[in-house]
């Protein structure tokens, strides 16, 4: 009986996602907000809880994030990653300053104390790699000039989590400095080792994985990705980072074949991830913290847009690409919820959980909108302010700045 109920529930979820996707497609709109609102309506405290499929949906959500980051990694080579990280690390510092500080200040103003301030700083700092990867795919921007800048910031954030999570775990648990330092050292060592292997031995990994049989290629790549992601997460490193670096390590025909085979699976499990997020949010917990969450969302929407604009300008991207980069980075998601969950479990401040949930829900709905409309809105404002002047979106503002021309033709693996 339980099996039949599970099949009916999960079947209804998938069918509903398909119908919502059709609606979003006709409206030329990202389906992510619709997926989230559907989960909110039918999850904890919603119209109709779905207990039979809850555990499977949770696992599917984790796989969704992993596949999103794997597919994103397939678009770029290891040398691209290393060069972008070397050139974009100042953008990571700006990102941290502009987006972590508002969360910390908000926690202190509400009287939650320094540990809660460190927690809320993490919630407002980290963008959602999963949501952003999905949005860029939906909008067809993977090959855009600003995309390497966006990816560099996301990777820097995810790698920073290898430092931040052990620190916050130690603070919440009240463990000794020595124990916290050991955990941090392990996390950094694992992240560095995975990155080194991806960069140095990527060709060997591709040869090992390569197969003319699509079935064998699918099984080996999927198995390797899940294995690396699981090991990374077990050692306090983001599973998303592990999956992204597996994608970076694959190249040539292997990357092309993997992209073709895994695209449908990625779309399925990515949709499940967004529904899962809504399913585990109790609508009744949101109203009491809605105003502070809205205020924090407004401030950090502006700071993320400023971060992306500054980073893209520094990289020589044209004005349209700068605004697109800023708007794309707005969404928060999985990391923010994980960080807040750690604080709630430790009993630091019960209100952090509902506030973080409301904050993330607001930005995960707004994020696809800012990604699509920030650049057109900036152009409209420019025209209103100076009707007789040149369009804001048409001119570079510094010597050597690249216009928003299409990215160079990609090789068969889909890499720039």
PDB file of C-alpha atoms in Angstrom, residues 160-286:
ATOM      1  CA  UNK A 160      35.024  29.512   0.730  1.00  0.00           C
ATOM      2  CA  UNK A 161      32.395  27.225   2.222  1.00  0.00           C
ATOM      3  CA  UNK A 162      35.176  24.688   2.787  1.00  0.00           C
ATOM      4  CA  UNK A 163      36.582  27.245   5.249  1.00  0.00           C
ATOM      5  CA  UNK A 164      33.341  28.728   6.553  1.00  0.00           C
ATOM      6  CA  UNK A 165      31.389  25.562   7.383  1.00  0.00           C
ATOM      7  CA  UNK A 166      34.047  24.039   9.695  1.00  0.00           C
ATOM      8  CA  UNK A 167      34.408  27.416  11.426  1.00  0.00           C
ATOM      9  CA  UNK A 168      30.682  27.874  11.978  1.00  0.00           C
ATOM     10  CA  UNK A 169      30.308  24.248  13.084  1.00  0.00           C
ATOM     11  CA  UNK A 170      33.037  24.768  15.684  1.00  0.00           C
ATOM     12  CA  UNK A 171      31.465  28.022  16.889  1.00  0.00           C
ATOM     13  CA  UNK A 172      28.021  26.454  17.232  1.00  0.00           C
ATOM     14  CA  UNK A 173      29.377  23.398  19.025  1.00  0.00           C
ATOM     15  CA  UNK A 174      31.684  25.426  21.249  1.00  0.00           C
ATOM     16  CA  UNK A 175      34.620  23.092  20.522  1.00  0.00           C
ATOM     17  CA  UNK A 176      38.230  23.958  21.173  1.00  0.00           C
ATOM     18  CA  UNK A 177      40.370  25.951  18.750  1.00  0.00           C
ATOM     19  CA  UNK A 178      42.545  22.894  18.102  1.00  0.00           C
ATOM     20  CA  UNK A 179      39.586  20.688  17.105  1.00  0.00           C
ATOM     21  CA  UNK A 180      38.155  23.396  14.857  1.00  0.00           C
ATOM     22  CA  UNK A 181      41.535  23.962  13.205  1.00  0.00           C
ATOM     23  CA  UNK A 182      41.908  20.248  12.479  1.00  0.00           C
ATOM     24  CA  UNK A 183      38.505  20.114  10.795  1.00  0.00           C
ATOM     25  CA  UNK A 184      39.339  23.201   8.775  1.00  0.00           C
ATOM     26  CA  UNK A 185      42.688  21.768   7.673  1.00  0.00           C
ATOM     27  CA  UNK A 186      41.032  18.536   6.499  1.00  0.00           C
ATOM     28  CA  UNK A 187      38.400  20.452   4.529  1.00  0.00           C
ATOM     29  CA  UNK A 188      40.961  22.685   2.837  1.00  0.00           C
ATOM     30  CA  UNK A 189      43.193  19.720   2.048  1.00  0.00           C
ATOM     31  CA  UNK A 190      40.339  17.796   0.411  1.00  0.00           C
ATOM     32  CA  UNK A 191      39.227  20.789  -1.661  1.00  0.00           C
ATOM     33  CA  UNK A 192      42.796  21.408  -2.802  1.00  0.00           C
ATOM     34  CA  UNK A 193      43.377  17.747  -3.633  1.00  0.00           C
ATOM     35  CA  UNK A 194      40.209  17.485  -5.734  1.00  0.00           C
ATOM     36  CA  UNK A 195      41.094  20.685  -7.596  1.00  0.00           C
ATOM     37  CA  UNK A 196      44.679  19.474  -8.199  1.00  0.00           C
ATOM     38  CA  UNK A 197      43.501  16.117  -9.575  1.00  0.00           C
ATOM     39  CA  UNK A 198      40.932  17.826 -11.826  1.00  0.00           C
ATOM     40  CA  UNK A 199      43.519  20.217 -13.254  1.00  0.00           C
ATOM     41  CA  UNK A 200      46.529  17.898 -13.485  1.00  0.00           C
ATOM     42  CA  UNK A 201      44.936  14.571 -14.454  1.00  0.00           C
ATOM     43  CA  UNK A 202      41.776  15.645 -16.285  1.00  0.00           C
ATOM     44  CA  UNK A 203      42.876  13.985 -19.558  1.00  0.00           C
ATOM     45  CA  UNK A 204      43.527  10.670 -17.822  1.00  0.00           C
ATOM     46  CA  UNK A 205      40.129  10.829 -16.139  1.00  0.00           C
ATOM     47  CA  UNK A 206      38.479  11.485 -19.508  1.00  0.00           C
ATOM     48  CA  UNK A 207      40.232   8.475 -21.054  1.00  0.00           C
ATOM     49  CA  UNK A 208      39.183   6.283 -18.132  1.00  0.00           C
ATOM     50  CA  UNK A 209      35.558   7.376 -18.404  1.00  0.00           C
ATOM     51  CA  UNK A 210      35.349   7.318 -22.223  1.00  0.00           C
ATOM     52  CA  UNK A 211      33.156   4.685 -23.857  1.00  0.00           C
ATOM     53  CA  UNK A 212      31.401   4.272 -27.213  1.00  0.00           C
ATOM     54  CA  UNK A 213      28.441   2.676 -25.426  1.00  0.00           C
ATOM     55  CA  UNK A 214      26.093   5.423 -24.116  1.00  0.00           C
ATOM     56  CA  UNK A 215      24.853   3.154 -21.321  1.00  0.00           C
ATOM     57  CA  UNK A 216      28.352   2.508 -19.964  1.00  0.00           C
ATOM     58  CA  UNK A 217      29.324   6.174 -20.307  1.00  0.00           C
ATOM     59  CA  UNK A 218      26.226   7.263 -18.396  1.00  0.00           C
ATOM     60  CA  UNK A 219      26.786   4.781 -15.576  1.00  0.00           C
ATOM     61  CA  UNK A 220      30.492   5.569 -15.153  1.00  0.00           C
ATOM     62  CA  UNK A 221      30.117   9.363 -15.239  1.00  0.00           C
ATOM     63  CA  UNK A 222      27.084   9.423 -12.964  1.00  0.00           C
ATOM     64  CA  UNK A 223      28.673   6.976 -10.531  1.00  0.00           C
ATOM     65  CA  UNK A 224      31.968   8.887 -10.447  1.00  0.00           C
ATOM     66  CA  UNK A 225      30.188  12.194  -9.893  1.00  0.00           C
ATOM     67  CA  UNK A 226      28.042  10.934  -7.028  1.00  0.00           C
ATOM     68  CA  UNK A 227      31.027   9.192  -5.437  1.00  0.00           C
ATOM     69  CA  UNK A 228      33.237  12.293  -5.527  1.00  0.00           C
ATOM     70  CA  UNK A 229      30.387  14.529  -4.333  1.00  0.00           C
ATOM     71  CA  UNK A 230      29.644  12.186  -1.447  1.00  0.00           C
ATOM     72  CA  UNK A 231      33.271  11.958  -0.362  1.00  0.00           C
ATOM     73  CA  UNK A 232      33.634  15.743  -0.558  1.00  0.00           C
ATOM     74  CA  UNK A 233      30.543  16.311   1.565  1.00  0.00           C
ATOM     75  CA  UNK A 234      31.619  13.703   4.127  1.00  0.00           C
ATOM     76  CA  UNK A 235      34.908  15.591   4.534  1.00  0.00           C
ATOM     77  CA  UNK A 236      33.164  18.950   5.099  1.00  0.00           C
ATOM     78  CA  UNK A 237      33.559  20.158   1.512  1.00  0.00           C
ATOM     79  CA  UNK A 238      30.578  21.081  -0.635  1.00  0.00           C
ATOM     80  CA  UNK A 239      29.204  18.231  -2.744  1.00  0.00           C
ATOM     81  CA  UNK A 240      28.521  20.891  -5.376  1.00  0.00           C
ATOM     82  CA  UNK A 241      32.236  21.710  -5.548  1.00  0.00           C
ATOM     83  CA  UNK A 242      33.079  18.037  -6.032  1.00  0.00           C
ATOM     84  CA  UNK A 243      30.542  17.655  -8.842  1.00  0.00           C
ATOM     85  CA  UNK A 244      31.668  20.875 -10.526  1.00  0.00           C
ATOM     86  CA  UNK A 245      35.303  19.753 -10.516  1.00  0.00           C
ATOM     87  CA  UNK A 246      34.367  16.361 -12.011  1.00  0.00           C
ATOM     88  CA  UNK A 247      32.730  18.266 -14.861  1.00  0.00           C
ATOM     89  CA  UNK A 248      35.839  20.431 -15.232  1.00  0.00           C
ATOM     90  CA  UNK A 249      38.040  17.297 -15.415  1.00  0.00           C
ATOM     91  CA  UNK A 250      36.069  15.782 -18.327  1.00  0.00           C
ATOM     92  CA  UNK A 251      36.832  17.035 -21.821  1.00  0.00           C
ATOM     93  CA  UNK A 252      36.471  16.347 -25.524  1.00  0.00           C
ATOM     94  CA  UNK A 253      34.025  13.708 -26.765  1.00  0.00           C
ATOM     95  CA  UNK A 254      33.420  12.503 -23.207  1.00  0.00           C
ATOM     96  CA  UNK A 255      32.113  15.935 -22.184  1.00  0.00           C
ATOM     97  CA  UNK A 256      29.932  16.134 -25.294  1.00  0.00           C
ATOM     98  CA  UNK A 257      28.456  12.673 -24.782  1.00  0.00           C
ATOM     99  CA  UNK A 258      27.925  13.253 -21.064  1.00  0.00           C
ATOM    100  CA  UNK A 259      26.120  16.520 -21.723  1.00  0.00           C
ATOM    101  CA  UNK A 260      23.735  14.847 -24.152  1.00  0.00           C
ATOM    102  CA  UNK A 261      23.033  11.860 -21.899  1.00  0.00           C
ATOM    103  CA  UNK A 262      22.609  13.703 -18.609  1.00  0.00           C
ATOM    104  CA  UNK A 263      20.621  16.751 -19.753  1.00  0.00           C
ATOM    105  CA  UNK A 264      17.203  15.084 -19.277  1.00  0.00           C
ATOM    106  CA  UNK A 265      18.228  13.696 -15.858  1.00  0.00           C
ATOM    107  CA  UNK A 266      19.514  17.105 -14.814  1.00  0.00           C
ATOM    108  CA  UNK A 267      16.236  18.786 -15.748  1.00  0.00           C
ATOM    109  CA  UNK A 268      14.185  16.181 -13.877  1.00  0.00           C
ATOM    110  CA  UNK A 269      16.151  16.218 -10.632  1.00  0.00           C
ATOM    111  CA  UNK A 270      16.703  19.982 -10.728  1.00  0.00           C
ATOM    112  CA  UNK A 271      12.924  20.447 -10.790  1.00  0.00           C
ATOM    113  CA  UNK A 272      12.634  18.036  -7.847  1.00  0.00           C
ATOM    114  CA  UNK A 273      15.207  20.112  -5.937  1.00  0.00           C
ATOM    115  CA  UNK A 274      13.154  23.293  -6.233  1.00  0.00           C
ATOM    116  CA  UNK A 275       9.946  21.513  -5.239  1.00  0.00           C
ATOM    117  CA  UNK A 276      11.699  19.963  -2.231  1.00  0.00           C
ATOM    118  CA  UNK A 277      12.724  23.405  -1.035  1.00  0.00           C
ATOM    119  CA  UNK A 278       9.102  24.513  -0.991  1.00  0.00           C
ATOM    120  CA  UNK A 279       7.806  21.254   0.480  1.00  0.00           C
ATOM    121  CA  UNK A 280       9.877  21.742   3.638  1.00  0.00           C
ATOM    122  CA  UNK A 281       8.745  25.290   4.291  1.00  0.00           C
ATOM    123  CA  UNK A 282       5.798  25.836   6.640  1.00  0.00           C
ATOM    124  CA  UNK A 283       3.845  28.840   5.314  1.00  0.00           C
ATOM    125  CA  UNK A 284       2.736  29.691   8.866  1.00  0.00           C
ATOM    126  CA  UNK A 285       6.344  30.391   9.935  1.00  0.00           C
ATOM    127  CA  UNK A 286       6.870  33.111   7.338  1.00  0.00           C
TER     128      UNK A 286
END
